[in-house]
PDB file of C-alpha atoms in Angstrom:
ATOM      1  CA  MET I 143      50.915 -34.387 -16.758  1.00 45.00           C
ATOM      2  CA  ALA I 144      48.837 -31.350 -16.548  1.00 52.00           C
ATOM      3  CA  ILE I 145      50.824 -28.014 -17.307  1.00 67.00           C
ATOM      4  CA  LYS I 146      50.268 -25.799 -14.271  1.00 74.00           C
ATOM      5  CA  ARG I 147      49.181 -22.179 -15.403  1.00 75.00           C
ATOM      6  CA  THR I 148      50.774 -19.152 -14.176  1.00 82.00           C
ATOM      7  CA  LYS I 149      48.603 -16.470 -12.186  1.00 81.00           C
ATOM      8  CA  ALA I 150      48.480 -14.273 -14.887  1.00 81.00           C
ATOM      9  CA  GLU I 151      47.058 -17.001 -17.083  1.00 82.00           C
ATOM     10  CA  LYS I 152      44.636 -18.029 -14.465  1.00 84.00           C
ATOM     11  CA  LYS I 153      43.484 -14.294 -14.489  1.00 85.00           C
ATOM     12  CA  ILE I 154      42.899 -14.315 -18.001  1.00 86.00           C
ATOM     13  CA  ALA I 155      41.088 -17.311 -17.938  1.00 88.00           C
ATOM     14  CA  TYR I 156      38.906 -16.209 -15.150  1.00 87.00           C
ATOM     15  CA  ASP I 157      38.306 -12.750 -16.775  1.00 87.00           C
ATOM     16  CA  LYS I 158      37.343 -14.673 -20.179  1.00 89.00           C
ATOM     17  CA  LYS I 159      34.889 -17.161 -18.155  1.00 90.00           C
ATOM     18  CA  LEU I 160      33.302 -14.166 -16.242  1.00 89.00           C
ATOM     19  CA  CYS I 161      32.783 -12.160 -19.569  1.00 88.00           C
ATOM     20  CA  SER I 162      30.965 -15.120 -21.371  1.00 89.00           C
ATOM     21  CA  LEU I 163      28.533 -15.311 -18.177  1.00 90.00           C
ATOM     22  CA  LEU I 164      27.976 -11.521 -18.349  1.00 89.00           C
ATOM     23  CA  ASP I 165      27.220 -12.001 -22.163  1.00 89.00           C
ATOM     24  CA  GLU I 166      24.930 -15.149 -21.846  1.00 89.00           C
ATOM     25  CA  TYR I 167      23.106 -14.434 -18.710  1.00 90.00           C
ATOM     26  CA  SER I 168      20.689 -11.542 -17.436  1.00 88.00           C
ATOM     27  CA  LYS I 169      20.031 -12.741 -13.812  1.00 91.00           C
ATOM     28  CA  VAL I 170      22.576 -13.227 -11.008  1.00 91.00           C
ATOM     29  CA  LEU I 171      22.068 -13.970  -7.227  1.00 92.00           C
ATOM     30  CA  ILE I 172      24.652 -12.319  -5.076  1.00 92.00           C
ATOM     31  CA  ALA I 173      25.257 -14.880  -2.301  1.00 91.00           C
ATOM     32  CA  ALA I 174      27.117 -14.590   1.181  1.00 89.00           C
ATOM     33  CA  ALA I 175      29.539 -17.603   1.368  1.00 88.00           C
ATOM     34  CA  ASP I 176      30.840 -17.497   4.858  1.00 84.00           C
ATOM     35  CA  ASN I 177      31.941 -20.689   6.754  1.00 80.00           C
ATOM     36  CA  VAL I 178      30.902 -22.591   3.355  1.00 83.00           C
ATOM     37  CA  GLY I 179      33.543 -25.328   2.960  1.00 82.00           C
ATOM     38  CA  SER I 180      34.591 -26.460  -0.632  1.00 84.00           C
ATOM     39  CA  LYS I 181      32.722 -29.797  -0.340  1.00 87.00           C
ATOM     40  CA  GLN I 182      29.331 -28.076   0.365  1.00 87.00           C
ATOM     41  CA  LEU I 183      30.007 -25.620  -2.357  1.00 87.00           C
ATOM     42  CA  GLN I 184      30.584 -28.447  -4.763  1.00 89.00           C
ATOM     43  CA  GLU I 185      27.183 -30.298  -3.844  1.00 89.00           C
ATOM     44  CA  ILE I 186      25.683 -26.604  -4.317  1.00 88.00           C
ATOM     45  CA  ARG I 187      27.007 -26.675  -7.796  1.00 89.00           C
ATOM     46  CA  LYS I 188      25.717 -30.232  -8.541  1.00 89.00           C
ATOM     47  CA  GLY I 189      22.350 -29.283  -7.483  1.00 88.00           C
ATOM     48  CA  LEU I 190      22.196 -26.208  -9.514  1.00 87.00           C
ATOM     49  CA  ARG I 191      23.733 -27.838 -12.718  1.00 86.00           C
ATOM     50  CA  GLY I 192      21.701 -27.162 -15.809  1.00 82.00           C
ATOM     51  CA  ASP I 193      20.448 -23.852 -15.634  1.00 85.00           C
ATOM     52  CA  SER I 194      22.747 -22.003 -13.162  1.00 89.00           C
ATOM     53  CA  ILE I 195      26.432 -21.500 -12.465  1.00 90.00           C
ATOM     54  CA  VAL I 196      28.105 -20.701  -9.346  1.00 90.00           C
ATOM     55  CA  LEU I 197      31.390 -18.268  -9.687  1.00 90.00           C
ATOM     56  CA  MET I 198      33.540 -17.615  -6.742  1.00 90.00           C
ATOM     57  CA  GLY I 199      36.424 -15.161  -6.895  1.00 88.00           C
ATOM     58  CA  LYS I 200      38.382 -12.082  -5.277  1.00 89.00           C
ATOM     59  CA  ASN I 201      36.129  -9.188  -5.428  1.00 90.00           C
ATOM     60  CA  THR I 202      38.714  -6.882  -6.764  1.00 90.00           C
ATOM     61  CA  LEU I 203      39.164  -9.419  -9.528  1.00 89.00           C
ATOM     62  CA  ILE I 204      35.405  -9.521 -10.447  1.00 90.00           C
ATOM     63  CA  ARG I 205      35.030  -5.699 -10.232  1.00 90.00           C
ATOM     64  CA  ARG I 206      37.947  -5.273 -12.692  1.00 90.00           C
ATOM     65  CA  CYS I 207      36.368  -7.853 -15.207  1.00 89.00           C
ATOM     66  CA  ILE I 208      32.909  -6.402 -15.029  1.00 88.00           C
ATOM     67  CA  LYS I 209      34.291  -2.859 -15.600  1.00 89.00           C
ATOM     68  CA  VAL I 210      36.355  -4.212 -18.469  1.00 87.00           C
ATOM     69  CA  HIS I 211      33.285  -5.988 -19.792  1.00 87.00           C
ATOM     70  CA  ALA I 212      31.268  -2.717 -19.575  1.00 87.00           C
ATOM     71  CA  GLU I 213      33.926  -0.682 -21.651  1.00 87.00           C
ATOM     72  CA  LYS I 214      33.987  -3.347 -24.410  1.00 87.00           C
ATOM     73  CA  THR I 215      30.288  -4.071 -24.721  1.00 86.00           C
ATOM     74  CA  GLY I 216      29.027  -0.690 -23.724  1.00 85.00           C
ATOM     75  CA  ASN I 217      26.409  -2.160 -21.651  1.00 83.00           C
ATOM     76  CA  LYS I 218      27.032  -0.656 -17.925  1.00 85.00           C
ATOM     77  CA  ASP I 219      24.025  -2.669 -16.566  1.00 84.00           C
ATOM     78  CA  TYR I 220      26.417  -4.959 -14.630  1.00 86.00           C
ATOM     79  CA  LEU I 221      28.247  -2.315 -12.911  1.00 87.00           C
ATOM     80  CA  GLU I 222      25.448  -2.354 -10.428  1.00 85.00           C
ATOM     81  CA  LEU I 223      26.962  -5.674  -9.250  1.00 85.00           C
ATOM     82  CA  SER I 224      30.421  -3.864  -8.375  1.00 87.00           C
ATOM     83  CA  ASN I 225      28.738  -2.142  -5.284  1.00 85.00           C
ATOM     84  CA  LEU I 226      27.410  -5.286  -3.888  1.00 87.00           C
ATOM     85  CA  LEU I 227      30.632  -7.272  -3.931  1.00 89.00           C
ATOM     86  CA  ILE I 228      31.228  -6.731  -0.062  1.00 89.00           C
ATOM     87  CA  GLY I 229      32.847  -9.615   2.069  1.00 88.00           C
ATOM     88  CA  ASN I 230      32.785 -13.196   1.106  1.00 89.00           C
ATOM     89  CA  VAL I 231      30.397 -13.491  -1.724  1.00 90.00           C
ATOM     90  CA  GLY I 232      29.731 -15.441  -4.988  1.00 90.00           C
ATOM     91  CA  LEU I 233      27.804 -15.126  -7.958  1.00 92.00           C
ATOM     92  CA  ILE I 234      25.145 -17.483  -9.030  1.00 92.00           C
ATOM     93  CA  PHE I 235      24.177 -16.951 -12.896  1.00 93.00           C
ATOM     94  CA  THR I 236      20.936 -18.582 -13.848  1.00 92.00           C
ATOM     95  CA  LYS I 237      18.346 -18.711 -16.563  1.00 90.00           C
ATOM     96  CA  GLY I 238      15.921 -20.156 -14.252  1.00 88.00           C
ATOM     97  CA  ASP I 239      13.152 -19.079 -11.864  1.00 88.00           C
ATOM     98  CA  LEU I 240      15.068 -16.857  -9.297  1.00 90.00           C
ATOM     99  CA  LYS I 241      12.622 -17.845  -6.395  1.00 89.00           C
ATOM    100  CA  GLU I 242      13.178 -21.562  -7.547  1.00 89.00           C
ATOM    101  CA  VAL I 243      16.972 -21.356  -7.529  1.00 90.00           C
ATOM    102  CA  ARG I 244      17.074 -19.428  -4.198  1.00 90.00           C
ATOM    103  CA  GLU I 245      15.058 -22.355  -2.739  1.00 89.00           C
ATOM    104  CA  GLU I 246      17.238 -24.732  -3.911  1.00 89.00           C
ATOM    105  CA  VAL I 247      20.577 -23.151  -2.592  1.00 89.00           C
ATOM    106  CA  ALA I 248      18.711 -22.970   0.729  1.00 87.00           C
ATOM    107  CA  LYS I 249      18.467 -26.982   0.801  1.00 87.00           C
ATOM    108  CA  TYR I 250      22.341 -27.295   0.981  1.00 86.00           C
ATOM    109  CA  LYS I 251      22.939 -26.080   4.546  1.00 84.00           C
ATOM    110  CA  VAL I 252      25.016 -28.139   6.585  1.00 82.00           C
ATOM    111  CA  GLY I 253      25.295 -28.277  10.859  1.00 81.00           C
ATOM    112  CA  ALA I 254      28.348 -27.012  12.191  1.00 81.00           C
ATOM    113  CA  PRO I 255      29.772 -27.098  15.792  1.00 83.00           C
ATOM    114  CA  ALA I 256      30.178 -23.844  18.050  1.00 83.00           C
ATOM    115  CA  ARG I 257      33.996 -23.371  17.378  1.00 83.00           C
ATOM    116  CA  VAL I 258      35.769 -20.760  20.006  1.00 87.00           C
ATOM    117  CA  GLY I 259      35.608 -17.242  18.535  1.00 86.00           C
ATOM    118  CA  LEU I 260      33.009 -17.549  16.007  1.00 83.00           C
ATOM    119  CA  VAL I 261      30.031 -15.020  16.241  1.00 83.00           C
ATOM    120  CA  ALA I 262      26.792 -16.640  16.767  1.00 83.00           C
ATOM    121  CA  PRO I 263      24.432 -16.376  14.013  1.00 81.00           C
ATOM    122  CA  VAL I 264      21.474 -17.426  16.281  1.00 84.00           C
ATOM    123  CA  ASP I 265      20.653 -18.003  19.961  1.00 88.00           C
ATOM    124  CA  VAL I 266      21.643 -21.109  21.265  1.00 88.00           C
ATOM    125  CA  VAL I 267      19.796 -22.992  23.887  1.00 86.00           C
ATOM    126  CA  VAL I 268      20.408 -26.140  25.830  1.00 86.00           C
ATOM    127  CA  PRO I 269      17.373 -28.016  26.118  1.00 87.00           C
ATOM    128  CA  PRO I 270      16.539 -29.968  29.307  1.00 88.00           C
ATOM    129  CA  GLY I 271      17.150 -33.648  29.582  1.00 86.00           C
ATOM    130  CA  ASN I 272      19.561 -36.388  30.335  1.00 86.00           C
ATOM    131  CA  THR I 273      23.109 -35.415  29.047  1.00 84.00           C
ATOM    132  CA  GLY I 274      24.533 -39.067  29.237  1.00 84.00           C
ATOM    133  CA  LEU I 275      27.504 -37.487  31.293  1.00 83.00           C
ATOM    134  CA  ASP I 276      28.807 -39.104  34.678  1.00 83.00           C
ATOM    135  CA  PRO I 277      28.436 -37.194  37.755  1.00 83.00           C
ATOM    136  CA  SER I 278      32.225 -35.994  37.646  1.00 83.00           C
ATOM    137  CA  GLN I 279      31.067 -33.653  35.031  1.00 80.00           C
ATOM    138  CA  THR I 280      28.789 -31.571  37.316  1.00 80.00           C
ATOM    139  CA  SER I 281      31.254 -28.934  38.073  1.00 79.00           C
ATOM    140  CA  PHE I 282      31.636 -28.224  34.360  1.00 76.00           C
ATOM    141  CA  PHE I 283      27.834 -27.163  34.289  1.00 81.00           C
ATOM    142  CA  GLN I 284      28.386 -25.103  37.516  1.00 82.00           C
ATOM    143  CA  VAL I 285      30.512 -22.891  35.987  1.00 80.00           C
ATOM    144  CA  LEU I 286      28.168 -21.933  33.287  1.00 80.00           C
ATOM    145  CA  ASN I 287      25.310 -21.618  35.670  1.00 83.00           C
ATOM    146  CA  ILE I 288      23.316 -24.602  34.533  1.00 85.00           C
ATOM    147  CA  PRO I 289      21.092 -26.353  36.902  1.00 87.00           C
ATOM    148  CA  THR I 290      21.272 -30.137  37.020  1.00 86.00           C
ATOM    149  CA  LYS I 291      20.571 -32.949  38.805  1.00 86.00           C
ATOM    150  CA  ILE I 292      21.945 -36.507  39.248  1.00 86.00           C
ATOM    151  CA  ASN I 293      19.423 -38.936  37.795  1.00 84.00           C
ATOM    152  CA  LYS I 294      20.327 -42.738  37.664  1.00 82.00           C
ATOM    153  CA  GLY I 295      24.165 -42.060  37.635  1.00 85.00           C
ATOM    154  CA  THR I 296      23.920 -39.557  34.875  1.00 86.00           C
ATOM    155  CA  VAL I 297      23.802 -35.624  34.994  1.00 86.00           C
ATOM    156  CA  GLU I 298      20.345 -34.230  33.849  1.00 86.00           C
ATOM    157  CA  ILE I 299      19.683 -30.573  32.856  1.00 86.00           C
ATOM    158  CA  ILE I 300      16.701 -29.432  34.660  1.00 87.00           C
ATOM    159  CA  THR I 301      15.592 -26.406  32.626  1.00 87.00           C
ATOM    160  CA  PRO I 302      16.336 -24.927  29.197  1.00 88.00           C
ATOM    161  CA  VAL I 303      19.379 -22.761  29.330  1.00 84.00           C
ATOM    162  CA  GLU I 304      20.111 -19.908  26.823  1.00 87.00           C
ATOM    163  CA  LEU I 305      24.014 -20.532  26.589  1.00 86.00           C
ATOM    164  CA  ILE I 306      24.818 -18.136  23.650  1.00 86.00           C
ATOM    165  CA  LYS I 307      23.097 -15.037  22.409  1.00 88.00           C
ATOM    166  CA  LYS I 308      23.043 -14.090  18.700  1.00 87.00           C
ATOM    167  CA  GLY I 309      26.050 -11.799  18.122  1.00 86.00           C
ATOM    168  CA  ASP I 310      28.168 -12.909  20.877  1.00 87.00           C
ATOM    169  CA  LYS I 311      31.342 -14.817  20.457  1.00 89.00           C
ATOM    170  CA  VAL I 312      31.525 -18.346  21.510  1.00 88.00           C
ATOM    171  CA  GLY I 313      33.574 -18.783  24.513  1.00 87.00           C
ATOM    172  CA  SER I 314      35.957 -22.062  25.202  1.00 85.00           C
ATOM    173  CA  SER I 315      33.652 -23.348  27.932  1.00 84.00           C
ATOM    174  CA  GLU I 316      30.506 -23.092  25.823  1.00 85.00           C
ATOM    175  CA  SER I 317      32.368 -24.713  22.915  1.00 86.00           C
ATOM    176  CA  ALA I 318      33.544 -27.457  24.950  1.00 85.00           C
ATOM    177  CA  LEU I 319      29.830 -28.170  26.511  1.00 84.00           C
ATOM    178  CA  LEU I 320      28.186 -28.305  23.267  1.00 86.00           C
ATOM    179  CA  ALA I 321      30.662 -30.675  22.100  1.00 86.00           C
ATOM    180  CA  LYS I 322      30.281 -32.784  24.983  1.00 84.00           C
ATOM    181  CA  LEU I 323      26.339 -32.668  24.298  1.00 85.00           C
ATOM    182  CA  GLY I 324      27.142 -33.443  20.579  1.00 85.00           C
ATOM    183  CA  ILE I 325      25.026 -30.329  19.717  1.00 85.00           C
ATOM    184  CA  ARG I 326      25.960 -28.631  16.470  1.00 86.00           C
ATOM    185  CA  PRO I 327      23.937 -25.382  17.005  1.00 84.00           C
ATOM    186  CA  PHE I 328      24.792 -23.481  13.828  1.00 83.00           C
ATOM    187  CA  SER I 329      23.913 -24.253  10.217  1.00 81.00           C
ATOM    188  CA  TYR I 330      25.779 -22.605   7.120  1.00 84.00           C
ATOM    189  CA  GLY I 331      25.185 -22.453   3.593  1.00 85.00           C
ATOM    190  CA  LEU I 332      25.018 -19.787   0.697  1.00 88.00           C
ATOM    191  CA  VAL I 333      22.905 -16.987   1.793  1.00 88.00           C
ATOM    192  CA  ILE I 334      21.160 -14.748  -0.970  1.00 90.00           C
ATOM    193  CA  ASN I 335      21.858 -10.987   0.032  1.00 91.00           C
ATOM    194  CA  ASN I 336      20.911  -9.567  -3.197  1.00 91.00           C
ATOM    195  CA  VAL I 337      19.140 -10.308  -6.806  1.00 92.00           C
ATOM    196  CA  TYR I 338      20.208  -8.832 -10.278  1.00 91.00           C
ATOM    197  CA  ASP I 339      17.939  -9.165 -12.844  1.00 89.00           C
ATOM    198  CA  SER I 340      18.474  -7.043 -16.242  1.00 85.00           C
ATOM    199  CA  GLY I 341      19.926  -3.986 -14.706  1.00 84.00           C
ATOM    200  CA  SER I 342      17.547  -3.959 -11.647  1.00 87.00           C
ATOM    201  CA  VAL I 343      18.998  -4.741  -8.091  1.00 89.00           C
ATOM    202  CA  PHE I 344      16.497  -5.765  -5.436  1.00 89.00           C
ATOM    203  CA  SER I 345      16.249  -7.408  -2.076  1.00 89.00           C
ATOM    204  CA  PRO I 346      15.509 -11.398  -2.014  1.00 88.00           C
ATOM    205  CA  GLU I 347      12.551 -10.648  -0.188  1.00 87.00           C
ATOM    206  CA  VAL I 348      10.943  -9.400  -3.128  1.00 85.00           C
ATOM    207  CA  LEU I 349      10.979 -12.897  -4.724  1.00 83.00           C
ATOM    208  CA  ASP I 350       8.384 -14.106  -1.805  1.00 81.00           C
ATOM    209  CA  LEU I 351       5.871 -11.625  -2.967  1.00 80.00           C
ATOM    210  CA  THR I 352       2.687 -13.207  -4.949  1.00 77.00           C
ATOM    211  CA  GLU I 353       0.536 -11.912  -7.462  1.00 80.00           C
ATOM    212  CA  GLU I 354      -2.120 -11.318  -4.546  1.00 83.00           C
ATOM    213  CA  ASP I 355       0.310  -9.223  -2.565  1.00 77.00           C
ATOM    214  CA  LEU I 356       1.007  -7.157  -5.708  1.00 79.00           C
ATOM    215  CA  MET I 357      -2.646  -6.562  -6.312  1.00 86.00           C
ATOM    216  CA  ASP I 358      -3.001  -5.592  -2.493  1.00 84.00           C
ATOM    217  CA  LYS I 359      -0.128  -3.071  -2.536  1.00 83.00           C
ATOM    218  CA  PHE I 360      -1.479  -1.738  -6.000  1.00 82.00           C
ATOM    219  CA  ALA I 361      -5.145  -1.497  -4.589  1.00 84.00           C
ATOM    220  CA  SER I 362      -3.579   0.232  -1.405  1.00 86.00           C
ATOM    221  CA  GLY I 363      -1.628   2.885  -3.349  1.00 86.00           C
ATOM    222  CA  VAL I 364      -4.620   3.745  -5.663  1.00 84.00           C
ATOM    223  CA  SER I 365      -7.019   4.220  -2.662  1.00 87.00           C
ATOM    224  CA  MET I 366      -4.194   6.561  -1.026  1.00 88.00           C
ATOM    225  CA  VAL I 367      -3.824   8.529  -4.402  1.00 85.00           C
ATOM    226  CA  ALA I 368      -7.609   8.738  -4.452  1.00 84.00           C
ATOM    227  CA  SER I 369      -8.114   9.848  -0.886  1.00 87.00           C
ATOM    228  CA  LEU I 370      -5.391  12.593  -1.312  1.00 87.00           C
ATOM    229  CA  SER I 371      -7.028  13.822  -4.596  1.00 85.00           C
ATOM    230  CA  LEU I 372     -10.347  14.206  -3.184  1.00 81.00           C
ATOM    231  CA  ALA I 373      -8.968  15.960  -0.060  1.00 85.00           C
ATOM    232  CA  ILE I 374      -7.202  18.582  -2.256  1.00 86.00           C
ATOM    233  CA  SER I 375      -9.684  18.575  -4.867  1.00 82.00           C
ATOM    234  CA  TYR I 376      -7.407  17.850  -7.372  1.00 82.00           C
ATOM    235  CA  PRO I 377      -8.313  15.667 -10.453  1.00 83.00           C
ATOM    236  CA  THR I 378      -6.801  12.292 -10.919  1.00 84.00           C
ATOM    237  CA  MET I 379      -7.563   8.853 -12.728  1.00 85.00           C
ATOM    238  CA  ALA I 380      -8.066   7.265  -9.220  1.00 82.00           C
ATOM    239  CA  ALA I 381     -10.139   9.979  -7.955  1.00 82.00           C
ATOM    240  CA  ALA I 382     -12.239  10.435 -11.091  1.00 84.00           C
ATOM    241  CA  PRO I 383     -14.978   7.869 -10.276  1.00 84.00           C
ATOM    242  CA  HIS I 384     -15.450   9.224  -6.901  1.00 82.00           C
ATOM    243  CA  MET I 385     -15.684  12.872  -8.292  1.00 84.00           C
ATOM    244  CA  PHE I 386     -18.334  12.189 -10.767  1.00 83.00           C
ATOM    245  CA  LEU I 387     -20.431  10.258  -8.249  1.00 83.00           C
ATOM    246  CA  ASN I 388     -20.088  12.814  -5.656  1.00 83.00           C
ATOM    247  CA  ALA I 389     -20.930  15.504  -8.249  1.00 82.00           C
ATOM    248  CA  TYR I 390     -24.139  13.455  -9.259  1.00 78.00           C
ATOM    249  CA  LYS I 391     -25.067  13.090  -5.694  1.00 83.00           C
ATOM    250  CA  ASN I 392     -25.224  16.916  -5.373  1.00 83.00           C
ATOM    251  CA  VAL I 393     -27.090  17.422  -8.780  1.00 80.00           C
ATOM    252  CA  LEU I 394     -29.741  14.889  -7.411  1.00 78.00           C
ATOM    253  CA  ALA I 395     -30.237  16.486  -4.199  1.00 82.00           C
ATOM    254  CA  ILE I 396     -30.768  19.614  -5.844  1.00 82.00           C
ATOM    255  CA  ALA I 397     -33.263  18.241  -8.028  1.00 80.00           C
ATOM    256  CA  ILE I 398     -35.076  16.722  -5.011  1.00 77.00           C
ATOM    257  CA  GLU I 399     -35.311  19.956  -3.211  1.00 79.00           C
ATOM    258  CA  THR I 400     -36.198  22.009  -6.271  1.00 81.00           C
ATOM    259  CA  ASP I 401     -38.539  21.949  -9.090  1.00 76.00           C
ATOM    260  CA  TYR I 402     -35.803  21.172 -11.401  1.00 77.00           C
ATOM    261  CA  SER I 403     -35.833  17.629 -12.831  1.00 77.00           C
ATOM    262  CA  TYR I 404     -34.556  15.325 -15.233  1.00 76.00           C
ATOM    263  CA  PRO I 405     -35.850  11.474 -16.036  1.00 79.00           C
ATOM    264  CA  HIS I 406     -33.639   9.725 -13.583  1.00 77.00           C
ATOM    265  CA  ALA I 407     -34.374  12.432 -10.713  1.00 76.00           C
ATOM    266  CA  ASP I 408     -38.189  11.733 -11.517  1.00 76.00           C
ATOM    267  CA  LYS I 409     -37.871   8.006 -10.602  1.00 80.00           C
ATOM    268  CA  ILE I 410     -35.998   8.999  -7.361  1.00 77.00           C
ATOM    269  CA  LYS I 411     -38.716  11.410  -6.567  1.00 75.00           C
ATOM    270  CA  GLU I 412     -41.727   8.988  -7.117  1.00 78.00           C
ATOM    271  CA  TYR I 413     -39.755   6.320  -4.960  1.00 79.00           C
ATOM    272  CA  LEU I 414     -39.582   8.774  -2.308  1.00 76.00           C
ATOM    273  CA  LYS I 415     -43.053   9.872  -2.531  1.00 78.00           C
ATOM    274  CA  VAL I 416     -44.194   6.025  -1.947  1.00 78.00           C
ATOM    275  CA  ILE I 417     -41.844   5.906   1.001  1.00 80.00           C
ATOM    276  CA  THR I 418     -43.216   8.860   2.304  1.00 79.00           C
ATOM    277  CA  ARG I 419     -46.806   7.646   2.015  1.00 79.00           C
ATOM    278  CA  HIS I 420     -45.800   4.062   3.487  1.00 78.00           C
ATOM    279  CA  LEU I 421     -44.056   6.276   6.622  1.00 78.00           C
ATOM    280  CA  ILE I 422     -47.385   8.185   7.080  1.00 79.00           C
ATOM    281  CA  HIS I 423     -49.381   5.188   7.211  1.00 76.00           C
ATOM    282  CA  LEU I 424     -47.033   3.446   9.670  1.00 79.00           C
ATOM    283  CA  LYS I 425     -47.057   6.567  12.011  1.00 79.00           C
ATOM    284  CA  ILE I 426     -50.848   6.651  11.751  1.00 77.00           C
ATOM    285  CA  PHE I 427     -51.123   2.928  12.483  1.00 73.00           C
ATOM    286  CA  GLU I 428     -48.753   3.477  15.637  1.00 76.00           C
ATOM    287  CA  MET I 429     -50.928   6.291  17.032  1.00 75.00           C
ATOM    288  CA  SER I 430     -54.206   4.352  16.642  1.00 74.00           C
ATOM    289  CA  LEU I 431     -52.330   1.519  18.713  1.00 70.00           C
ATOM    290  CA  GLN I 432     -51.581   3.981  21.465  1.00 73.00           C
ATOM    291  CA  ASN I 433     -55.077   5.207  21.543  1.00 67.00           C
ATOM    292  CA  GLU I 434     -56.329   1.845  21.919  1.00 66.00           C
ATOM    293  CA  LYS I 435     -54.104   1.205  24.854  1.00 61.00           C
ATOM    294  CA  TYR I 436     -55.458   4.320  26.791  1.00 58.00           C
ATOM    295  CA  LYS I 437     -58.877   3.436  26.167  1.00 57.00           C
ATOM    296  CA  ASP I 438     -58.533   0.118  27.819  1.00 56.00           C
ATOM    297  CA  PHE I 439     -57.140   2.097  31.018  1.00 52.00           C
TER     298      PHE I 439
END
């Protein structure tokens, strides 16, 4: 027979487990666990088994453990997690790729009915079509202003109806109707709110960035720095190539307009002479064609 541990013993065991995880892992996903059942959480743990561990617990207890761990080890990086422990959240410690772990967690969402009093996380739209309900239920649809007709002895919804808006509480009538129609409009699972990686905390959207996205953002930043530097005539590494090029253009323009010259400017002058001669010949040719037309008249 297993010996039942006291609350104090459970807290000591939890503290020891969390401290060992803080020593072993450097990457943590902070996940909201609202409306996630124990069976669903067990399935998530099974799916992540191998390189990730899901830890749930009271926020105050986790904060205390993190604080004690920081004092013992001198590593204060994990103190950043304390500010993120708001609401019903859990910690996913991992050694794997953060993006892959987040995608694996997202697979374990389950459908849920619209219970009375719940705040709708999404808009709920009832689609048109046959409901399978008998005509005696038409008054129920009329209360919710849902247009219907009787088709082959059953109630049919004519047009799509937005029954519940995102952020609104589910009423008893809406909940009953969705139950009658067999619609489970909501889906719940662990939702990653923040990501911790070796002392840095950032939004999970960062995990969606590709190398191409990073290169584009970097190039855009360099371009902005170069534009600002050129506008205020302040030299920077980003603006240096443009400054050298503009300076060379000015020197070349002076050399072309004056007797001052240098090897590369001599080549440009020769090209311009050739182009000028061709333009003169072309102009003479055009004038001769015009004279020929006048003679015909």
